[in-house]
Coordinates of C-alpha atoms in Angstrom, one line a residue:
M18 CA 173.0 0.8 226.5
K19 CA 174.2 4.3 224.3
N20 CA 171.1 5.2 222.6
V21 CA 172.6 9.4 223.1
I22 CA 167.9 9.6 223.3
L23 CA 168.1 7.0 226.7
P24 CA 168.2 9.9 228.8
I25 CA 164.1 11.0 227.3
L26 CA 162.8 7.9 227.8
K27 CA 163.5 8.0 231.5
N28 CA 161.9 11.4 231.3
A29 CA 158.8 9.7 230.4
Q30 CA 159.4 7.7 233.5
I31 CA 160.3 10.3 236.2
N32 CA 158.2 13.2 234.9
G33 CA 155.7 12.2 232.4
T34 CA 153.4 14.5 232.9
K35 CA 155.8 17.7 232.2
A36 CA 155.7 19.7 229.3
A37 CA 158.4 18.7 227.2
I38 CA 157.6 21.1 223.8
V39 CA 155.9 23.0 223.5
D40 CA 155.1 24.0 219.2
C41 CA 153.9 27.6 217.9
S42 CA 155.1 27.3 214.7
G43 CA 151.4 26.8 213.2
G44 CA 150.3 30.1 215.0
V45 CA 148.4 27.3 218.2
N46 CA 150.9 26.6 221.1
K47 CA 149.7 23.2 221.2
N48 CA 151.3 21.1 224.1
Y49 CA 153.6 18.2 224.2
S50 CA 154.4 16.4 226.8
Y51 CA 157.5 14.0 227.8
L52 CA 155.4 11.2 227.6
T53 CA 153.2 11.7 224.2
L54 CA 156.6 13.0 222.9
V55 CA 158.1 9.4 224.3
R56 CA 154.8 7.9 222.7
H57 CA 154.9 9.5 219.2
V58 CA 158.2 8.7 218.7
E59 CA 158.1 5.0 219.0
A60 CA 155.1 4.2 217.8
F61 CA 157.0 5.7 214.6
A62 CA 160.1 4.4 214.7
K63 CA 157.7 1.0 215.4
E64 CA 156.8 2.1 211.7
L65 CA 160.0 3.0 210.4
K66 CA 161.0 -0.3 211.6
R67 CA 158.3 -1.6 209.7
Q68 CA 159.5 -0.7 206.7
G69 CA 162.8 -2.0 206.4
Y70 CA 164.6 0.5 208.2
G71 CA 167.3 0.2 210.5
K72 CA 170.3 0.2 211.9
G73 CA 173.2 2.4 210.4
D74 CA 170.3 3.1 207.9
R75 CA 171.1 7.3 207.2
I76 CA 167.2 8.5 206.7
I77 CA 166.7 12.4 206.0
V78 CA 164.9 14.9 208.4
F79 CA 164.3 18.0 205.9
I80 CA 160.9 19.9 208.0
P81 CA 160.9 23.2 208.8
M82 CA 161.6 23.5 213.0
S83 CA 157.7 21.9 214.5
Y84 CA 157.1 19.5 217.2
E85 CA 157.5 16.5 213.9
T86 CA 160.9 17.4 213.8
Y87 CA 161.4 15.9 216.5
V88 CA 159.5 13.4 216.9
A89 CA 161.0 12.2 213.5
V90 CA 164.8 12.8 214.7
L91 CA 163.9 10.5 217.5
S92 CA 162.7 7.8 216.0
V93 CA 165.7 7.5 213.7
L94 CA 167.4 7.7 216.2
Y95 CA 165.7 4.9 218.3
I96 CA 166.0 2.5 215.4
G97 CA 169.5 3.5 215.5
A98 CA 169.3 4.8 212.2
V99 CA 171.7 7.8 211.9
A100 CA 169.8 11.5 211.8
V101 CA 170.5 13.2 208.7
F102 CA 169.1 16.8 210.3
I103 CA 169.5 19.6 207.1
D104 CA 167.9 23.2 207.4
A105 CA 164.8 23.6 206.6
W106 CA 166.3 27.2 204.7
V107 CA 168.1 25.7 202.1
D108 CA 167.5 25.7 199.0
G109 CA 167.9 23.2 195.5
E110 CA 171.3 23.2 194.9
R111 CA 172.6 23.0 199.4
L112 CA 170.2 20.1 199.4
S113 CA 171.1 18.3 196.1
D114 CA 175.4 18.4 197.6
S115 CA 174.0 17.4 201.5
I116 CA 172.5 14.4 199.5
G117 CA 175.9 13.3 197.9
I118 CA 178.0 13.9 201.0
T119 CA 175.8 11.4 203.2
N120 CA 174.8 9.0 200.5
P121 CA 170.9 8.7 202.6
T122 CA 168.1 6.1 202.1
A123 CA 165.4 7.8 203.1
A124 CA 163.9 11.1 203.7
I125 CA 161.3 12.1 206.4
I126 CA 160.1 14.9 204.4
S127 CA 157.3 17.7 205.3
N128 CA 154.2 18.1 202.6
K129 CA 154.7 21.7 201.9
L130 CA 158.8 20.9 201.4
G131 CA 158.8 17.9 199.6
K132 CA 156.3 19.6 196.7
S133 CA 159.3 22.2 196.5
Y134 CA 162.1 20.1 196.1
S135 CA 163.4 17.7 193.5
I136 CA 164.0 13.9 195.7
P137 CA 166.8 11.5 193.0
D138 CA 165.0 8.5 192.7
Y139 CA 167.2 6.1 195.0
V140 CA 166.3 8.2 198.4
K141 CA 162.8 6.8 199.7
Q142 CA 160.5 9.5 201.1
I143 CA 158.9 8.6 205.1
D144 CA 155.0 9.6 204.8
C145 CA 156.0 11.5 207.3
S146 CA 152.0 12.4 207.8
M147 CA 151.5 9.2 209.4
M148 CA 154.4 10.4 212.5
C149 CA 151.7 11.6 215.1
C150 CA 149.1 9.6 213.7
S151 CA 146.5 7.8 216.3
R152 CA 146.2 4.8 215.1
L153 CA 149.9 4.3 215.1
T154 CA 150.3 5.0 219.4
K155 CA 147.7 2.1 220.0
S156 CA 150.0 -0.9 218.7
D157 CA 151.2 -2.2 222.4
D158 CA 154.1 -4.8 220.2
L159 CA 157.2 -3.7 222.4
L160 CA 160.1 -2.4 220.2
L161 CA 163.1 -2.0 222.5
L162 CA 165.8 0.7 222.4
E163 CA 168.1 -0.1 220.0
N164 CA 171.2 -1.2 221.9
M165 CA 174.4 1.5 220.1
E166 CA 178.0 1.9 220.9
D167 CA 179.2 5.9 221.3
E168 CA 181.3 5.4 218.0
D169 CA 178.3 4.7 215.9
E170 CA 176.6 7.6 214.3
A171 CA 174.1 9.2 215.3
I172 CA 173.0 13.1 213.9
F173 CA 174.5 15.1 210.5
T174 CA 174.9 18.5 210.2
F175 CA 176.1 21.6 208.1
T176 CA 178.0 23.8 207.8
T177 CA 176.8 27.2 206.4
G178 CA 179.0 26.1 203.5
S179 CA 178.5 30.1 201.7
T180 CA 182.5 29.7 200.1
G181 CA 181.5 26.1 198.7
I182 CA 179.5 22.8 199.1
P183 CA 178.5 22.3 203.1
K184 CA 180.6 20.3 204.6
A185 CA 178.1 17.8 207.0
A186 CA 179.3 17.4 210.8
R187 CA 179.9 13.8 211.8
R188 CA 177.9 13.5 215.4
T189 CA 178.6 9.9 217.6
H190 CA 176.0 9.1 220.2
G191 CA 179.2 9.0 222.4
F192 CA 180.6 13.0 221.3
F193 CA 176.4 14.3 221.4
M194 CA 176.8 12.9 225.0
I195 CA 179.6 14.4 226.0
Q196 CA 178.6 17.7 223.9
H197 CA 175.4 18.1 225.7
Q198 CA 176.3 17.2 229.4
I199 CA 179.3 20.3 228.6
L200 CA 176.3 22.4 227.1
S201 CA 174.2 22.1 229.9
K202 CA 176.3 22.9 232.3
Y203 CA 177.1 26.3 230.7
L204 CA 174.0 27.1 230.1
G205 CA 172.5 27.0 233.7
H206 CA 169.4 25.8 233.1
K207 CA 167.3 25.1 236.2
P208 CA 164.3 22.2 237.0
D209 CA 161.8 24.6 236.2
E210 CA 163.1 25.9 233.6
I211 CA 160.4 26.9 229.7
N212 CA 163.0 28.0 227.6
M213 CA 162.2 29.2 223.8
V214 CA 164.7 27.9 222.0
T215 CA 165.2 28.5 217.6
F216 CA 168.9 26.1 218.2
P217 CA 167.6 22.1 217.0
I218 CA 171.1 21.4 218.4
F219 CA 170.1 23.1 222.0
L220 CA 166.4 21.7 221.6
L221 CA 167.7 18.5 221.9
S222 CA 170.0 19.3 224.4
N223 CA 167.2 20.5 226.8
L224 CA 165.2 17.4 225.9
L225 CA 167.9 15.3 227.5
S226 CA 167.5 17.1 229.9
G227 CA 164.0 17.5 230.7
I228 CA 163.3 20.5 230.8
T229 CA 160.0 22.8 228.8
S230 CA 161.0 23.9 225.2
V231 CA 159.3 26.7 223.1
I232 CA 159.1 26.3 219.5
P233 CA 158.6 29.6 218.2
S234 CA 155.9 30.6 215.8
F235 CA 158.4 32.3 213.3
N236 CA 161.5 31.5 210.8
P237 CA 164.3 31.3 212.5
A238 CA 166.8 32.3 209.7
E239 CA 164.3 35.0 208.8
P240 CA 163.8 36.9 212.5
S241 CA 163.0 41.1 210.2
N242 CA 160.2 38.6 210.2
V243 CA 159.7 38.3 213.3
D244 CA 156.3 39.1 215.4
C245 CA 158.0 40.6 218.4
G246 CA 154.7 40.6 219.8
W247 CA 153.5 38.1 219.2
V248 CA 156.6 36.6 220.7
S249 CA 156.3 38.7 223.8
L250 CA 152.6 37.3 224.7
N251 CA 153.9 33.2 223.8
V252 CA 156.7 34.7 226.8
R253 CA 153.5 36.0 228.6
S254 CA 151.5 33.1 228.0
L255 CA 153.1 30.5 228.5
G256 CA 155.3 31.2 231.6
V257 CA 158.5 31.5 229.0
N258 CA 161.4 32.0 231.7
S259 CA 164.5 32.2 229.8
M260 CA 165.6 32.1 225.3
T261 CA 168.1 31.6 223.0
G262 CA 168.3 32.2 219.4
S263 CA 170.5 34.2 217.1
T264 CA 171.5 38.3 217.9
A265 CA 169.8 39.1 214.9
L266 CA 166.2 37.6 216.9
F267 CA 167.6 40.0 220.3
E268 CA 168.7 43.1 218.0
K269 CA 164.6 43.1 217.1
L270 CA 163.1 42.6 220.9
S271 CA 164.8 44.6 222.4
S272 CA 164.4 47.9 219.3
Y273 CA 160.8 46.6 220.0
I274 CA 160.0 47.0 223.2
M275 CA 162.7 50.3 223.1
S276 CA 160.4 51.7 221.2
G277 CA 157.1 50.7 222.8
G278 CA 156.2 47.7 223.3
E279 CA 155.5 44.9 225.8
K280 CA 158.6 44.0 228.2
I281 CA 159.5 40.8 227.9
S282 CA 160.4 39.6 231.4
L283 CA 163.1 36.7 231.5
R284 CA 165.7 35.2 233.6
Q285 CA 168.5 34.8 231.3
I286 CA 168.4 34.7 227.5
T287 CA 171.5 33.3 225.7
I288 CA 172.4 33.9 222.4
G289 CA 175.1 32.3 219.6
G290 CA 175.6 31.9 216.1
S291 CA 177.1 35.6 215.6
P292 CA 179.3 38.1 216.9
V293 CA 177.3 40.5 219.4
F294 CA 178.7 44.5 219.5
P295 CA 179.0 46.6 222.0
S296 CA 176.5 48.9 220.1
I297 CA 174.2 45.9 220.2
A298 CA 175.3 45.1 223.9
E299 CA 173.8 48.5 224.4
K300 CA 170.5 47.9 223.3
L301 CA 169.7 44.5 224.9
C302 CA 171.1 45.3 228.0
K303 CA 168.9 48.2 228.2
A304 CA 166.0 46.8 226.4
F305 CA 166.4 43.1 229.2
L306 CA 166.9 45.3 232.5
G307 CA 167.4 42.8 234.9
T308 CA 168.6 39.9 232.9
D309 CA 171.4 37.3 232.5
I310 CA 172.4 38.1 229.4
R311 CA 175.3 34.9 227.8
V312 CA 176.6 35.1 225.0
I313 CA 178.2 31.6 223.4
Y314 CA 180.8 31.4 221.0
G315 CA 181.5 28.3 219.1
A316 CA 180.9 26.5 215.9
T317 CA 179.2 23.5 214.1
E318 CA 183.4 21.5 215.0
A319 CA 183.0 23.0 218.4
V320 CA 180.6 24.7 221.1
P321 CA 180.7 25.9 223.5
I322 CA 184.5 27.0 223.2
S323 CA 184.1 30.5 225.7
M324 CA 181.1 32.4 227.4
N325 CA 181.0 36.2 228.0
S326 CA 177.9 38.4 230.2
M327 CA 176.3 40.4 228.1
E328 CA 177.9 43.6 230.4
N329 CA 181.7 42.5 229.7
I330 CA 181.2 43.5 225.6
Y331 CA 178.7 47.2 226.1
R332 CA 182.0 48.0 228.3
A333 CA 183.8 46.3 225.5
N334 CA 187.0 48.4 223.1
M335 CA 186.2 47.2 220.4
A336 CA 189.8 48.8 219.1
N337 CA 191.3 45.4 220.8
G338 CA 188.7 43.1 219.4
L339 CA 185.8 41.6 220.0
P340 CA 185.9 40.0 224.4
V341 CA 184.1 36.8 223.6
G342 CA 184.7 35.7 227.0
K343 CA 186.6 33.0 228.9
I344 CA 187.4 30.1 227.9
V345 CA 186.0 26.9 229.0
D346 CA 187.1 25.0 231.5
E347 CA 186.8 21.5 228.6
I348 CA 188.8 23.4 226.0
Y349 CA 192.6 23.1 224.7
L350 CA 192.4 26.8 222.9
K351 CA 195.6 28.1 220.5
V352 CA 196.3 30.4 218.4
I353 CA 198.5 29.8 214.7
K354 CA 199.9 31.9 212.9
P355 CA 197.2 33.1 209.7
Y356 CA 198.2 30.3 207.1
D357 CA 196.1 29.0 204.2
G358 CA 196.8 25.2 203.5
A359 CA 197.0 22.2 205.4
I360 CA 199.2 22.1 208.8
K361 CA 201.0 19.3 209.2
V362 CA 202.8 18.8 211.7
D363 CA 204.8 15.6 213.9
N364 CA 204.7 16.3 217.8
E365 CA 203.9 19.4 219.8
E366 CA 207.6 20.9 219.3
H367 CA 206.1 21.8 215.4
L368 CA 202.6 22.9 216.7
D369 CA 203.7 24.9 219.3
S370 CA 206.1 27.0 216.0
Y371 CA 203.4 28.2 214.4
T372 CA 201.5 29.8 217.6
V373 CA 201.8 33.5 218.3
R374 CA 202.6 35.2 221.2
N375 CA 199.5 36.2 223.3
G376 CA 198.2 39.7 222.6
E377 CA 199.0 38.9 218.9
V378 CA 195.7 37.4 216.6
G379 CA 195.9 34.8 214.2
E380 CA 193.6 31.7 213.5
I381 CA 192.4 30.3 216.6
I382 CA 192.7 26.0 217.2
V383 CA 191.4 24.5 219.5
A384 CA 190.7 20.7 221.4
G385 CA 188.5 19.0 223.2
P386 CA 186.3 15.8 224.2
H387 CA 183.1 17.9 222.8
V388 CA 185.8 20.0 219.2
L389 CA 184.3 17.5 216.1
K390 CA 186.8 15.2 214.9
G391 CA 186.4 14.7 211.3
Y392 CA 184.1 15.3 208.3
V393 CA 181.3 13.2 205.9
N394 CA 183.1 11.8 203.1
N395 CA 185.4 14.9 202.7
Q396 CA 189.4 13.8 203.8
E397 CA 189.8 17.1 201.8
A398 CA 188.4 18.9 205.1
D399 CA 190.0 16.8 207.2
R400 CA 192.8 17.5 205.2
I401 CA 192.1 21.4 205.4
N402 CA 190.8 22.1 209.0
K403 CA 192.1 19.4 211.3
I404 CA 195.8 18.7 212.9
F405 CA 196.8 15.7 214.0
D406 CA 200.2 17.1 216.5
G407 CA 200.5 13.0 217.6
E408 CA 199.0 13.7 220.8
R409 CA 195.5 16.2 220.2
L410 CA 193.7 16.9 217.1
W411 CA 193.5 20.4 216.8
H412 CA 189.9 21.9 214.7
R413 CA 190.9 25.3 213.1
T414 CA 187.9 27.7 213.3
G415 CA 188.8 29.8 210.6
D416 CA 188.4 32.5 213.6
A417 CA 190.9 35.4 213.9
G418 CA 191.7 35.4 217.5
S419 CA 193.4 36.4 220.7
T420 CA 194.3 35.3 223.5
D421 CA 195.6 37.3 226.9
G422 CA 197.2 34.1 228.4
Q423 CA 194.4 34.4 231.3
G424 CA 192.2 32.5 229.8
N425 CA 190.8 35.6 227.7
L426 CA 189.0 35.5 223.9
T427 CA 188.9 37.7 221.9
F428 CA 187.9 37.4 218.3
F429 CA 188.7 39.6 215.3
G430 CA 185.8 37.8 212.5
R431 CA 187.1 35.0 210.0
V432 CA 190.4 35.0 208.3
K433 CA 189.6 34.8 205.0
N434 CA 188.2 38.3 205.4
R435 CA 191.8 39.8 206.7
I436 CA 192.3 43.2 204.9
C437 CA 196.8 43.5 203.6
V438 CA 197.1 47.6 203.0
K439 CA 200.9 48.4 202.7
E440 CA 202.0 44.7 204.9
K441 CA 199.8 45.9 207.5
V442 CA 197.2 43.1 208.8
I443 CA 194.1 44.6 208.7
Y444 CA 190.4 42.7 210.8
P445 CA 186.6 44.0 209.3
L446 CA 185.0 43.1 212.2
P447 CA 186.6 46.3 214.3
V448 CA 186.2 48.2 211.6
E449 CA 182.8 47.6 211.0
N450 CA 181.7 47.7 215.3
I451 CA 183.5 51.7 214.2
L452 CA 180.6 51.8 211.3
L453 CA 177.8 50.8 214.1
G454 CA 178.6 53.0 216.6
V455 CA 177.9 55.7 214.3
E456 CA 174.1 57.3 214.9
D457 CA 171.0 55.4 211.8
I458 CA 173.5 53.2 210.9
G459 CA 171.9 49.7 211.5
F460 CA 174.6 46.5 209.4
A461 CA 178.3 47.1 208.6
A462 CA 180.0 45.0 206.4
V463 CA 184.0 45.3 205.1
I464 CA 186.0 44.5 202.3
Q465 CA 188.4 44.0 200.1
L466 CA 187.9 44.7 196.4
G467 CA 191.1 44.1 194.0
E468 CA 193.4 47.3 195.5
K469 CA 190.2 48.9 196.8
I470 CA 189.3 49.0 200.4
M471 CA 185.0 49.4 200.9
A472 CA 182.6 49.7 203.3
V473 CA 179.1 48.9 203.0
L474 CA 176.6 50.5 205.0
E475 CA 173.2 49.4 206.2
L476 CA 171.3 52.5 207.1
L477 CA 168.3 52.7 208.8
K478 CA 166.5 55.6 206.8
N479 CA 167.4 56.1 202.7
Q480 CA 167.3 59.1 201.9
E481 CA 170.0 61.0 200.6
I482 CA 170.2 63.9 202.4
F483 CA 170.0 61.1 205.4
Q484 CA 172.8 59.9 204.2
D485 CA 174.7 62.9 203.7
G486 CA 174.5 64.0 207.5
I487 CA 176.1 60.4 208.0
M488 CA 178.9 60.2 205.8
E489 CA 179.5 63.7 207.7
K490 CA 180.2 61.9 210.9
I491 CA 181.9 59.1 209.1
K492 CA 184.5 61.9 208.3
K493 CA 185.4 62.3 211.7
L494 CA 186.2 58.7 212.5
D495 CA 189.5 59.4 210.4
I496 CA 188.7 56.0 209.3
G497 CA 192.2 56.3 206.7
Y498 CA 192.0 53.5 204.9
I499 CA 188.8 52.6 202.9
D500 CA 188.9 54.0 200.2
E501 CA 185.1 53.3 199.1
F502 CA 181.6 53.8 201.2
F503 CA 178.5 52.0 199.4
V504 CA 175.1 52.0 201.4
M505 CA 172.8 49.1 200.1
D506 CA 169.7 48.7 201.4
K507 CA 169.7 45.2 202.3
I508 CA 173.2 43.3 203.2
P509 CA 173.5 39.9 202.4
R510 CA 173.5 38.2 205.8
D511 CA 174.4 34.8 205.9
P512 CA 171.1 31.9 205.6
R513 CA 171.2 30.1 208.9
H514 CA 170.7 32.9 211.1
N515 CA 171.1 36.2 209.8
S516 CA 173.4 37.2 211.2
K517 CA 176.3 37.8 210.0
A518 CA 177.5 39.7 207.4
N519 CA 178.1 37.1 203.6
Y520 CA 180.8 38.0 202.3
E521 CA 180.9 36.4 199.4
E522 CA 177.9 37.7 198.4
L523 CA 179.1 41.0 198.9
K524 CA 182.3 40.3 196.6
K525 CA 179.6 37.9 193.8
Y526 CA 177.5 40.9 193.8
F527 CA 180.2 44.2 192.7
S528 CA 182.1 41.8 190.7
K529 CA 178.5 41.2 189.0
A530 CA 178.0 45.6 189.0
E531 CA 182.0 45.7 187.3
N532 CA 181.2 43.1 184.9
S533 CA 177.8 45.0 184.2
L534 CA 179.9 48.0 183.7
T535 CA 182.7 47.1 181.4
G536 CA 180.8 44.6 179.5
T537 CA 182.0 42.2 180.2

């Protein structure tokens, strides 16, 4: 029996009364034990089988993060179907693309989202209100857990897809279990862990580990709207001792604490999804004094790749890139010369011809048991993003970085965002961090527009006098290759974590502004 949810069923047998999920998403805290979760999953799985769904069917789960999200995903896996997990922040175009890529049979959609999005007629909608219906749980008919093999598909998730159609990451039952085992090793959760978590894959891993997960009362994609007082209250009242989420979330919480808000005491914080700059690290270390703060570096296709402590980031010299910690033992990692096309090699010797020296910046490529082997129905993405050397299948992360030969990895941002100036290659990330070191600059992004290099700034205040003062400070930094500074009320962020600059949207913004001025 290889079905990935088997450990959750065992958790219910061993310690069924233990809280599996505490759902605060609706504004009222609801506690669901492992036994209750499994009963709801088994009951809804029976309903799915009654409606004719089973092994191999691809079923969309499109529900805002809540207890019901995980009942739906686990029920789909229970019957051997594939859970096509779609983030609730997507727009209609992205949803349409996701459906076109994965060819689902059916969709489990919350009533709220169902009214806002158009679903093709051939995708049958399953009434999600049935998931936790009391009449479903009364049936005594036994439904056996579907037996699965390691290579059977389990869950599809999607890359952010900021530069085009999103790619569907294909996770099999075997792959997901390996990823969970490696992830849990480095997270180091304890049996008494009560983890407030905003990443769906991490919450599923928590359930496999048998610990308690708390779903917070805010939209993870909109950390600027977080009610920090409510989060602090939930942490205290529920006994939360660890949190997992994005940089933007913890920056918001640290600002709340530093400005006089209630202290949030935690044993551990895990941050992922976006860079943590030294200026932010300093704030976090002060706000969460005594907390073990870890930063995971990885991607949809490979997580974790490396881990770092907040203290190491706090002390970093960003002129030499952002340290992202020690490469995990299970990862094989190389840094290759930046190359925009597909790379095809015959053997390891040929791949070495692409490899750069220690300390030299290039593209990070990784291989290992928890590195995604391919995408769903996307041979072109496989061709561009994968390299097979005859021994290993490597994934091209698209990230720029360097290694020191001692297992330490440094990050420089995305390879595609590199800037070429007078035969010199500049990576925006270190420059952006220098700008963030200027008091009252809240966020920064450096982009190339034609022959011009522009630094876009988001200030903590917007008065013209205030801007003039900041510009005086910037001049002292002597960043000679920046041609122009531009202030925006809000720099576009990535839609998933709301933490990284969305360079493509910025370029579109300035392209439209230029066309408007020229009348084109």
